[in-house]
mmCIF file of C-alpha atoms in Angstrom:
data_model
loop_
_atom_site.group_PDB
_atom_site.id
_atom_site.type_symbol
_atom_site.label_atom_id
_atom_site.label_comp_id
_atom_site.label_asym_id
_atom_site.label_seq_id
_atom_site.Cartn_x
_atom_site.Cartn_y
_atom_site.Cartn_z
ATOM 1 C CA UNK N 75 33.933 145.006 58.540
ATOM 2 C CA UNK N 76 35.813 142.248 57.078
ATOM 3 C CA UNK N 77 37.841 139.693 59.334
ATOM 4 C CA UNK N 78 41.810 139.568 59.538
ATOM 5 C CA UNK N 79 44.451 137.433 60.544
ATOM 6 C CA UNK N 80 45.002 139.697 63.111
ATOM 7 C CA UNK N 81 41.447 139.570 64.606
ATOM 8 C CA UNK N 82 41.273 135.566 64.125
ATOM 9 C CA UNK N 83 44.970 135.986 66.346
ATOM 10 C CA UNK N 84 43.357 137.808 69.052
ATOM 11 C CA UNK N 85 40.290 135.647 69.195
ATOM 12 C CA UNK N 86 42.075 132.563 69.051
ATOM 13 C CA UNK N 87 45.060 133.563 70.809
ATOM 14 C CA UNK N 88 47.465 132.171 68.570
ATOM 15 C CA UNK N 89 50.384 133.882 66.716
ATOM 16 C CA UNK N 90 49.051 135.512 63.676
ATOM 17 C CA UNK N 91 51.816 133.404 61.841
ATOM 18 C CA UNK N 92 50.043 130.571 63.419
ATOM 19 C CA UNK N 93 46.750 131.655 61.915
ATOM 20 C CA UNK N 94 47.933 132.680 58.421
ATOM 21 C CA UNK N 95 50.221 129.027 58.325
ATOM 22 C CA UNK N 96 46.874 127.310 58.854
ATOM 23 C CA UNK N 97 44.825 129.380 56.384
ATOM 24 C CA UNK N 98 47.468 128.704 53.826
ATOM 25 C CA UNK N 99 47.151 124.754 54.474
ATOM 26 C CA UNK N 100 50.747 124.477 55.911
ATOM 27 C CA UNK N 101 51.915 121.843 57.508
ATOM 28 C CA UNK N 102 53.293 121.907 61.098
ATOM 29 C CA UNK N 103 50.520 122.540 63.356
ATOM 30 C CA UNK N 104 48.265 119.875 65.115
ATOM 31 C CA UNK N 105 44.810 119.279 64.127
ATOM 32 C CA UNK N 106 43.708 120.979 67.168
ATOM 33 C CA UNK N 107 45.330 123.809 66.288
ATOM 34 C CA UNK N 108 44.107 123.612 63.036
ATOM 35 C CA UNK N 109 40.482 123.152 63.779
ATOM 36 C CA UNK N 110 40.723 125.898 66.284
ATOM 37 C CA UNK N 111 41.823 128.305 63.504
ATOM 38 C CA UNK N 112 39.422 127.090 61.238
ATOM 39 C CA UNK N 113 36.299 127.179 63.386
ATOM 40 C CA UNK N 114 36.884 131.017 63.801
ATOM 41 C CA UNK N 115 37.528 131.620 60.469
ATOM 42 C CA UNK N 116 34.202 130.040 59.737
ATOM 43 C CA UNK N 117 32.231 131.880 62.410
ATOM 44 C CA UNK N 118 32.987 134.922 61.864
ATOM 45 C CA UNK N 119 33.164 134.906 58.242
ATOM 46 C CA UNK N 120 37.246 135.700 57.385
ATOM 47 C CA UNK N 121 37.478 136.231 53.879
ATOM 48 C CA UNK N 122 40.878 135.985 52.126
ATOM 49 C CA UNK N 123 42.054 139.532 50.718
ATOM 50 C CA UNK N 124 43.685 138.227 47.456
ATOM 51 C CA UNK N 125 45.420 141.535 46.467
ATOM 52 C CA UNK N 126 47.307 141.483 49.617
ATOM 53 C CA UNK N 127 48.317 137.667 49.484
ATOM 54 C CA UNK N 128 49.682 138.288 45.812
ATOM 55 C CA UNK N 129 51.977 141.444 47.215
ATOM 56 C CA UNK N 130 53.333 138.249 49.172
ATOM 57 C CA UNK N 131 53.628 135.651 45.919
ATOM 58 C CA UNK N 132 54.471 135.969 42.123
ATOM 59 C CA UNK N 133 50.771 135.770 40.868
ATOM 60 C CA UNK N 134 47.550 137.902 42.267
ATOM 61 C CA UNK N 135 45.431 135.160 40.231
ATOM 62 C CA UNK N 136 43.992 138.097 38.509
ATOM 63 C CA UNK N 137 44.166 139.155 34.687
ATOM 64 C CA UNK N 138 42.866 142.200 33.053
ATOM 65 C CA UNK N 139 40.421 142.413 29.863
ATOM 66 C CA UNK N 140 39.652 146.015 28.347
ATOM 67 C CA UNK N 141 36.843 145.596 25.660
ATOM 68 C CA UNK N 142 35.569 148.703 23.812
ATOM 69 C CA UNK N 143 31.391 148.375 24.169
ATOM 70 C CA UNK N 144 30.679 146.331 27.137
ATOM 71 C CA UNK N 145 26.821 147.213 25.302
ATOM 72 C CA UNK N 146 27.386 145.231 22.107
ATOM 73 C CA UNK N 147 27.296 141.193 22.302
ATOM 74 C CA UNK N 148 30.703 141.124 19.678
ATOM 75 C CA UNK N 149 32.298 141.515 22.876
ATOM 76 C CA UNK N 150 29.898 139.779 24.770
ATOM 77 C CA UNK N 151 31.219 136.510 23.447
ATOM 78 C CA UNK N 152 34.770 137.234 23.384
ATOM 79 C CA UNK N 153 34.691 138.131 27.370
ATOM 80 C CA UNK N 154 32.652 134.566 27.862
ATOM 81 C CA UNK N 155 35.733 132.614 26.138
ATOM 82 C CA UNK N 156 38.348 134.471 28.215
ATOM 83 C CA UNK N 157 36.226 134.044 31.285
ATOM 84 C CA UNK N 158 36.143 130.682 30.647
ATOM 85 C CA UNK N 159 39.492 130.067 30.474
ATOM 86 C CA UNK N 160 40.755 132.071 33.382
ATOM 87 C CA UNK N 161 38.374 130.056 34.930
ATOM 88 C CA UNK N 162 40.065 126.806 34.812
ATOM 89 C CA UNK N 163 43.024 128.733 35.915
ATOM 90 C CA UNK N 164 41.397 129.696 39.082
ATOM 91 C CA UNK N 165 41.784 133.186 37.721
ATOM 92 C CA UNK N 166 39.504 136.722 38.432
ATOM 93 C CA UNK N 167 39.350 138.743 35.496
ATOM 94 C CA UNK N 168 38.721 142.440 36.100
ATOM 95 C CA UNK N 169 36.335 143.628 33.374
ATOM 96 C CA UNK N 170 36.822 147.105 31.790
ATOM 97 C CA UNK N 171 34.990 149.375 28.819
ATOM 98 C CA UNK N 172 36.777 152.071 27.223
ATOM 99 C CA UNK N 173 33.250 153.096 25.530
ATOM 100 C CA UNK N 174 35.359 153.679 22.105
ATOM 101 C CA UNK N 175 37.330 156.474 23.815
ATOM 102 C CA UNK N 176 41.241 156.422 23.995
ATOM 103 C CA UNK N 177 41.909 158.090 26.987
ATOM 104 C CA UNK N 178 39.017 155.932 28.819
ATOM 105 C CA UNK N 179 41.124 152.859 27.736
ATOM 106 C CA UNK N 180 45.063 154.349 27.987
ATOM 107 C CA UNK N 181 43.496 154.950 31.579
ATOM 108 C CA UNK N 182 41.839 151.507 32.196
ATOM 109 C CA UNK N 183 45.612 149.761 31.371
ATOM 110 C CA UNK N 184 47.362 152.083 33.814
ATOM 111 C CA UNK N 185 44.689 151.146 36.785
ATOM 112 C CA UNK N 186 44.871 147.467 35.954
ATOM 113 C CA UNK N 187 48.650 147.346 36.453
ATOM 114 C CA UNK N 188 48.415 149.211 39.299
ATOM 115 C CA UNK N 189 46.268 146.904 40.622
ATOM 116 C CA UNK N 190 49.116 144.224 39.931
ATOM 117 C CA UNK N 191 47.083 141.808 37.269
ATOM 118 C CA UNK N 192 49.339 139.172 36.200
ATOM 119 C CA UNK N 193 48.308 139.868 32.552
ATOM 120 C CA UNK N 194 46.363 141.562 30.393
ATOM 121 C CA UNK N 195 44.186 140.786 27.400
ATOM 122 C CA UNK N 196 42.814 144.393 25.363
ATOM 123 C CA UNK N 197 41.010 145.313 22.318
ATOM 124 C CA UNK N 198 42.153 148.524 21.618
ATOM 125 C CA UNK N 199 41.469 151.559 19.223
ATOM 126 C CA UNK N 200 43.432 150.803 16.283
ATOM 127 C CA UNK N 201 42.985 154.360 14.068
ATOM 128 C CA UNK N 202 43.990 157.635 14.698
ATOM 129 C CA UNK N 203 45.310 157.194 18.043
ATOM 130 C CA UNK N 204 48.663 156.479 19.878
ATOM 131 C CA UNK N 205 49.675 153.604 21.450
ATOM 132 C CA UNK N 206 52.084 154.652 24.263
ATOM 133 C CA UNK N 207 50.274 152.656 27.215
ATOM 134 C CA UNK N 208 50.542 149.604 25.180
ATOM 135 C CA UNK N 209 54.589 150.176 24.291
ATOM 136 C CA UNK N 210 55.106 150.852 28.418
ATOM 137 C CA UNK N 211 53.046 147.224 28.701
ATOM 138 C CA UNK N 212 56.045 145.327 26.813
ATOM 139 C CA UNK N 213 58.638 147.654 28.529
ATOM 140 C CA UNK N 214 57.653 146.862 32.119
ATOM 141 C CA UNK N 215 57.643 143.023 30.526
ATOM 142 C CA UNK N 216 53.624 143.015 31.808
ATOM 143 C CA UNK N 217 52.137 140.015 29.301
ATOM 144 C CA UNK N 218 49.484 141.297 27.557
ATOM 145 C CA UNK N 219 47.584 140.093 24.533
ATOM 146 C CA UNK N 220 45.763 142.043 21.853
ATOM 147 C CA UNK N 221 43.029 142.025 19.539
ATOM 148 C CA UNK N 222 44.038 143.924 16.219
ATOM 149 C CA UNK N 223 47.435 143.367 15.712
ATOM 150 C CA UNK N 224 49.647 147.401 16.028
ATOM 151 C CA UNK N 225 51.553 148.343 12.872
ATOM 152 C CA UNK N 226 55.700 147.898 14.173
ATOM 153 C CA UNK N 227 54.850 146.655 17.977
ATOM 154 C CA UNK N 228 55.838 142.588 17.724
ATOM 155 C CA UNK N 229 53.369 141.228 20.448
ATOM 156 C CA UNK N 230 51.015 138.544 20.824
ATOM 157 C CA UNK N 231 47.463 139.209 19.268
ATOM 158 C CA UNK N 232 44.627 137.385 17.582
ATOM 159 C CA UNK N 233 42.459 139.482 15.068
ATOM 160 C CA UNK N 234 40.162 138.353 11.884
ATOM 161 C CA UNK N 235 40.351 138.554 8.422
ATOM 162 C CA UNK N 236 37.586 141.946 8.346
ATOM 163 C CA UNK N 237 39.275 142.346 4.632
ATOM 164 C CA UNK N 238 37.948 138.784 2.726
ATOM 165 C CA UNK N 239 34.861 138.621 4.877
ATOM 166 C CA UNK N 240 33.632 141.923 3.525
ATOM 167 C CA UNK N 241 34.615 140.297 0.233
ATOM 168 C CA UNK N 242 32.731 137.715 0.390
ATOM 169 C CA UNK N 243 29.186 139.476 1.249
ATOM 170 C CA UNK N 244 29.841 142.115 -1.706
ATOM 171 C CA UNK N 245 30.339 139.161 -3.817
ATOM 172 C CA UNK N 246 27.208 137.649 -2.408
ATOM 173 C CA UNK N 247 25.486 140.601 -2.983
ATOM 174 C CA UNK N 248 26.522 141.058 -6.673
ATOM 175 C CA UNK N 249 25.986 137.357 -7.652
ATOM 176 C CA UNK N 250 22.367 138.277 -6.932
ATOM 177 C CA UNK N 251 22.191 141.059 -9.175
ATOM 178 C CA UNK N 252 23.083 144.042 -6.952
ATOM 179 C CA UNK N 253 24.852 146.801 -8.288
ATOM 180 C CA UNK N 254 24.349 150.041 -6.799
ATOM 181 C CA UNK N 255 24.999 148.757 -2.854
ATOM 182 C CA UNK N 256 25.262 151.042 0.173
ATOM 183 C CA UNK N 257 27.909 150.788 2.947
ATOM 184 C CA UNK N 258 27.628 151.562 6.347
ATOM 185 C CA UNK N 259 30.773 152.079 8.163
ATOM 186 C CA UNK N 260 31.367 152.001 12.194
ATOM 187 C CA UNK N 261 33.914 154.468 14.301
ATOM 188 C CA UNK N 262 37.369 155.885 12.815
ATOM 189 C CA UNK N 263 38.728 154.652 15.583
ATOM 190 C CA UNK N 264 37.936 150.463 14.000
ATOM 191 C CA UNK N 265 40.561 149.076 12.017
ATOM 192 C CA UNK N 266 37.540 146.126 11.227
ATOM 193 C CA UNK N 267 35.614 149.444 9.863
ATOM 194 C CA UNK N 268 38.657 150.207 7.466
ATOM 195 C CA UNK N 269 39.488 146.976 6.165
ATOM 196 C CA UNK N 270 35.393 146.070 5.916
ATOM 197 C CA UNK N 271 35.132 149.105 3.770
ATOM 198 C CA UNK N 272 38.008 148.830 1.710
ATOM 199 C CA UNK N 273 36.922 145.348 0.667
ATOM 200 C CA UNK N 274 33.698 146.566 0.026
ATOM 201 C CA UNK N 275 35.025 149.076 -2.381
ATOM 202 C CA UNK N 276 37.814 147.025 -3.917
ATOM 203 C CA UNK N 277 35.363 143.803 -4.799
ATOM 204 C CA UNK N 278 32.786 146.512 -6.295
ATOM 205 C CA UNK N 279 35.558 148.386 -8.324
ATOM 206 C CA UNK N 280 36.861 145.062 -9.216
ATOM 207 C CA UNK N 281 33.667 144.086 -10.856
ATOM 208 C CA UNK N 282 33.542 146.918 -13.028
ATOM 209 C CA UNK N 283 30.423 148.593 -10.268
ATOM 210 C CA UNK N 284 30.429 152.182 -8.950
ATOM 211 C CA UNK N 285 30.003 154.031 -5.705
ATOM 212 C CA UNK N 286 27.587 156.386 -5.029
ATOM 213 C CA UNK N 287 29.112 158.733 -2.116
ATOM 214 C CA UNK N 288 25.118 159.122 -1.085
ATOM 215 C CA UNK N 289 24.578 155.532 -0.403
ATOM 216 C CA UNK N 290 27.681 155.649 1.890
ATOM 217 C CA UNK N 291 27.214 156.157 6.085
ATOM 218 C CA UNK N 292 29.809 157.033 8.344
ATOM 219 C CA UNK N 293 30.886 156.384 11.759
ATOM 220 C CA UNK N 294 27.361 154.259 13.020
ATOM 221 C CA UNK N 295 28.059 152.699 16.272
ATOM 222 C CA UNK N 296 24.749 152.282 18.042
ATOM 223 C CA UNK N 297 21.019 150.501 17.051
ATOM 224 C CA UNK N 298 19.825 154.207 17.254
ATOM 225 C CA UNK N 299 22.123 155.249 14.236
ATOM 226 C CA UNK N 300 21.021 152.697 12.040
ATOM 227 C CA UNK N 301 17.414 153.580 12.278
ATOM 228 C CA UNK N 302 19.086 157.291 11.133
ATOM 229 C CA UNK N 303 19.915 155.466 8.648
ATOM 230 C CA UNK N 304 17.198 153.933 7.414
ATOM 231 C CA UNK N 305 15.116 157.065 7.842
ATOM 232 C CA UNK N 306 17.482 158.797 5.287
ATOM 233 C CA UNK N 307 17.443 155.622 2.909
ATOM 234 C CA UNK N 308 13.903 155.596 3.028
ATOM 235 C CA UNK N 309 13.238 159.732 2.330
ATOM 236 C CA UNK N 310 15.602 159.002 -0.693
ATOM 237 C CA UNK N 311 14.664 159.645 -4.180
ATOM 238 C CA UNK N 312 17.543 156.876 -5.733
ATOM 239 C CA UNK N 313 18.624 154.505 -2.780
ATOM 240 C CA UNK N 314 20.878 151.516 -3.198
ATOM 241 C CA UNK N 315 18.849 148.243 -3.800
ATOM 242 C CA UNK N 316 21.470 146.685 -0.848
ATOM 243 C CA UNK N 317 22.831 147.591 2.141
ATOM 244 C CA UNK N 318 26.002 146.098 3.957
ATOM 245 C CA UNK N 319 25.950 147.240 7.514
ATOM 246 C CA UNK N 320 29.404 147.400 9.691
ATOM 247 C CA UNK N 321 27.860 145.293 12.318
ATOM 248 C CA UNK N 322 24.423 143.272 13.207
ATOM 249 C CA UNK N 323 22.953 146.009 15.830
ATOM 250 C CA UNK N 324 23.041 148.948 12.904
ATOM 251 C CA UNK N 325 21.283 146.835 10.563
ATOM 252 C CA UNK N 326 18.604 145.757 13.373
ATOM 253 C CA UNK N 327 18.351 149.796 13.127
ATOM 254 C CA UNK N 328 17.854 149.772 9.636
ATOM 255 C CA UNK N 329 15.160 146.999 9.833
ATOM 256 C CA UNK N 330 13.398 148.952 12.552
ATOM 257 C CA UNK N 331 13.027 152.375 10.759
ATOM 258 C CA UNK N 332 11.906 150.133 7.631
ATOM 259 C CA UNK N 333 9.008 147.875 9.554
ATOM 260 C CA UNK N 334 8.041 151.482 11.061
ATOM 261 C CA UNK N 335 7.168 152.873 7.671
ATOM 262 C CA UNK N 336 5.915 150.134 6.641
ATOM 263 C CA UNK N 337 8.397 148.446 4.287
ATOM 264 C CA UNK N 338 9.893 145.139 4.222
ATOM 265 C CA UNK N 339 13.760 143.836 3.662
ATOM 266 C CA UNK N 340 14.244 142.436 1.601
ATOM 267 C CA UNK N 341 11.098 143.177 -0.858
ATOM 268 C CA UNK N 342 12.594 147.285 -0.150
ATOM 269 C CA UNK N 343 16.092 146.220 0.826
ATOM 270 C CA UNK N 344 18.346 143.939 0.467
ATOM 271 C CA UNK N 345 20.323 144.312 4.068
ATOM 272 C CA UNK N 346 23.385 142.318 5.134
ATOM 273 C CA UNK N 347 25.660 143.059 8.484
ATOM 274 C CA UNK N 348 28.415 141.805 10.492
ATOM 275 C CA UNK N 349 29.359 139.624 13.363
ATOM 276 C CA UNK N 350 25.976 136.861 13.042
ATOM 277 C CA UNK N 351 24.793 138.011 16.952
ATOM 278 C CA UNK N 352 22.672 135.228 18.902
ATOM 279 C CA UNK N 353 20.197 138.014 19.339
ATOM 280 C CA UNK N 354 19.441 138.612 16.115
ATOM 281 C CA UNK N 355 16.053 137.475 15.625
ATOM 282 C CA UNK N 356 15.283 138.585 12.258
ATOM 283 C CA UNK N 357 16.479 136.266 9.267
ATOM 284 C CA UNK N 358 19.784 138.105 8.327
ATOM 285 C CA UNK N 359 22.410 137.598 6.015
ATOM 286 C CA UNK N 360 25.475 138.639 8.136
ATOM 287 C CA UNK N 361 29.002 137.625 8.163
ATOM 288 C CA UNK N 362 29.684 134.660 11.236
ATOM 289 C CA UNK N 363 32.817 136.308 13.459
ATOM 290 C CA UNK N 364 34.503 133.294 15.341
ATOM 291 C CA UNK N 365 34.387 135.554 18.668
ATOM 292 C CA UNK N 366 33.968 133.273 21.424
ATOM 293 C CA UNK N 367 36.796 130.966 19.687
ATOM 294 C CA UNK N 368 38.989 134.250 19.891
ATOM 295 C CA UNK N 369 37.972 134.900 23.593
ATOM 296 C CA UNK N 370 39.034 131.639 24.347
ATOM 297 C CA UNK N 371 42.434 131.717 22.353
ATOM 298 C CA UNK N 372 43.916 135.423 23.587
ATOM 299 C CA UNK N 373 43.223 134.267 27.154
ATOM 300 C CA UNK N 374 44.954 130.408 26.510
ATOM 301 C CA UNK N 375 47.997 133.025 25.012
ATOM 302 C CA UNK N 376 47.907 135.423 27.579
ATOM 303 C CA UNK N 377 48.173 132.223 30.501
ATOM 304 C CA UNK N 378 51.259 131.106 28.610
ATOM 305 C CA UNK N 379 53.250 134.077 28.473
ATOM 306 C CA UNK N 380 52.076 134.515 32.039
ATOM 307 C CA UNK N 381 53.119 131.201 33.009
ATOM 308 C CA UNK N 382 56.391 131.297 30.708
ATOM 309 C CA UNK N 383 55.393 128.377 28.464
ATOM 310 C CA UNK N 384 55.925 128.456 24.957
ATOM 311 C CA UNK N 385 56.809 131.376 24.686
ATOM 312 C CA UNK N 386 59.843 131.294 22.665
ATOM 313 C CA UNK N 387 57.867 132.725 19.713
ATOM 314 C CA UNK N 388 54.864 135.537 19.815
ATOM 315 C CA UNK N 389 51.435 134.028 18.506
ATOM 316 C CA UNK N 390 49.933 135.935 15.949
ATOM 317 C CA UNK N 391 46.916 134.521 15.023
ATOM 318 C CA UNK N 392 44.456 135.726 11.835
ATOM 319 C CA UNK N 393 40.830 133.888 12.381
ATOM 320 C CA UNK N 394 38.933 133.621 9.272
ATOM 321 C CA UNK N 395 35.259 134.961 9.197
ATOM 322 C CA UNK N 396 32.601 133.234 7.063
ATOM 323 C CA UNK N 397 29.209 134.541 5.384
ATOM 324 C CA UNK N 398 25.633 132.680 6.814
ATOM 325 C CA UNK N 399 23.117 133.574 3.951
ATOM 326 C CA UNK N 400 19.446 133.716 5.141
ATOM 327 C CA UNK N 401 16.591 135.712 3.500
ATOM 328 C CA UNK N 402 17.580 139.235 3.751
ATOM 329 C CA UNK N 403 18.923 139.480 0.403
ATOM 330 C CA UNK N 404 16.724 139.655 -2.543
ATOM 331 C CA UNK N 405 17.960 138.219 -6.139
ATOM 332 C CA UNK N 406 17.315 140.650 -8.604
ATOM 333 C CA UNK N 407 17.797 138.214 -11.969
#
């Protein structure tokens, strides 16, 4: 049972406004007094509740962050930069996964208010869904930052240029003599999916190169759909000589149904992905995502609307992302 200023009052026999003046380090009480208080506290254990000293003051010293795979280290090292800032705030952030699903995260905002955050950072679904619980955000004047920036909703959000960086590895690809390439795209629900894909089929179209609907994959979100997709590359008759992946832990699928049947990328395939995870021990050619920079950055934007600094303007930031070329990719000329 935890300790209260009530129970430190009645074994110290103080006023509790004697206690809770001490505990919050304010001055007008002798040292014997103060010591007295403190010694209690000590022994038996009192722990400050935090929720019900911020009913009491402007700030709870708590921020929200709603990330959509808790499983997948993209957001792994977005959550360590806005950790790490809240940090040197003396800040708790409350850590939430919608799991991809709307209502999960619409749901997630509503309990994180009611918990009285003082902001809230979220990296919502950005297709085919509504955004109402992020419009009631900037009506109840909650700061909140976003990753993915929300077609007509002027806010602060960081998001990355998913457009040029899938330009850049189809280029890569077809500078080594690629032409008939595959594409594996992630949920509906990813606006990186969309734009990945749509630069994927604008640089091929652009170079004069067609798409073969066969060699396309939709909606992959887990390692266990890329090996699905490798198994179906591999029973094919006519499969692309390269693959671009929507993310690193599909293509680590793709590598493991290849090494299973005893193939190699890239003597078999030429495989590229997304996002350049630490965990990625195979040598892949994947596309570097600044996320822990972006971590860092929504959570220094969040503190200053929460703080009221700078704030005359909203920050709208686009991070670029740049290709890392290892061996994965064969040149076919």
């Amino acid at each position: 049972m935890n300790i209260t200023i009530a129970d430190l009052s009645r074994i110290t026999g103080l006023a509790k406004s004697t206690v809770s003046g001490v505990l919050n380090n304010k001055a007008g009480f002798s040292e014997k007094t103060r010591a007295k208080v403190l010694e209690a506290a000590e022994k038996h254990g009192y722990v400050p509740n935090e929720i019900a000293r911020g009913l009491t003051s402007k700030f709870t010293k708590t921020i929200g962050l709603v990330i959509k795979d808790i499983t997948n280290p993209f957001y792994n090292r977005i959550t360590k930069g806005v950790q790490e800032i809240a940090n040197e705030h003396g800040y708790t952030v409350f850590l939430c996964s919608s799991g991809e699903n709307h209502m999960v995260e619409a749901t997630q905002v509503t309990v994180m208010v009611g918990k009285r955050v003082d902001g809230l950072i979220i990296a919502p679904l950005l297709e085919g869904v509504t955004f109402d619980h992020i419009y009631e955000l900037k009506r109840k004047k909650i700061p909140f930052t976003l990753l993915g920036s929300i077609p007509g909703l002027t806010c602060d959000y960081v998001q990355f240029d998913d457009y040029q960086g899938s330009v850049q590895v189809t280029n890569h690809l077809i500078e080594n003599g690629h032409k008939k390439i595959g594409f594996v795209t992630g949920q509906r629900t990813s606006r990186a999916s969309k734009l990945r894909f749509q630069g994927f089929k604008d640089t091929m179209f652009g170079n004069g190169l067609s798409l073969s609907e066969e060699h396309v994959f939709h909606e992959a979100k887990h390692l266990a759909d890329g090996v699905d997709v490798g198994n179906q590359l591999i029973a094919m008759k006519d499969r692309p000589t390269a693959l671009i992946c929507f993310d690193d832990v599909i293509a680590m699928g793709v590598i493991k149904a290849f090494e299973s049947a005893g193939l190699k990328i890239p003597e078999d395939l030429s495989l590229v992905g997304f996002d350049d995870i630490e965990l990625m021990i195979f040598p892949l050619t994947s596309v570097s995502i600044p996320t822990y920079d972006a971590g860092k950055l929504l959570a220094k934007i969040l503190f200053e609307r929460i703080f009221e600094e700078n704030v005359a303007e909203y920050r709208q930031v686009t991070l670029d992302e740049k290709l890392v070329i290892r061996s994965s990719v064969k040149a076919l000329h």
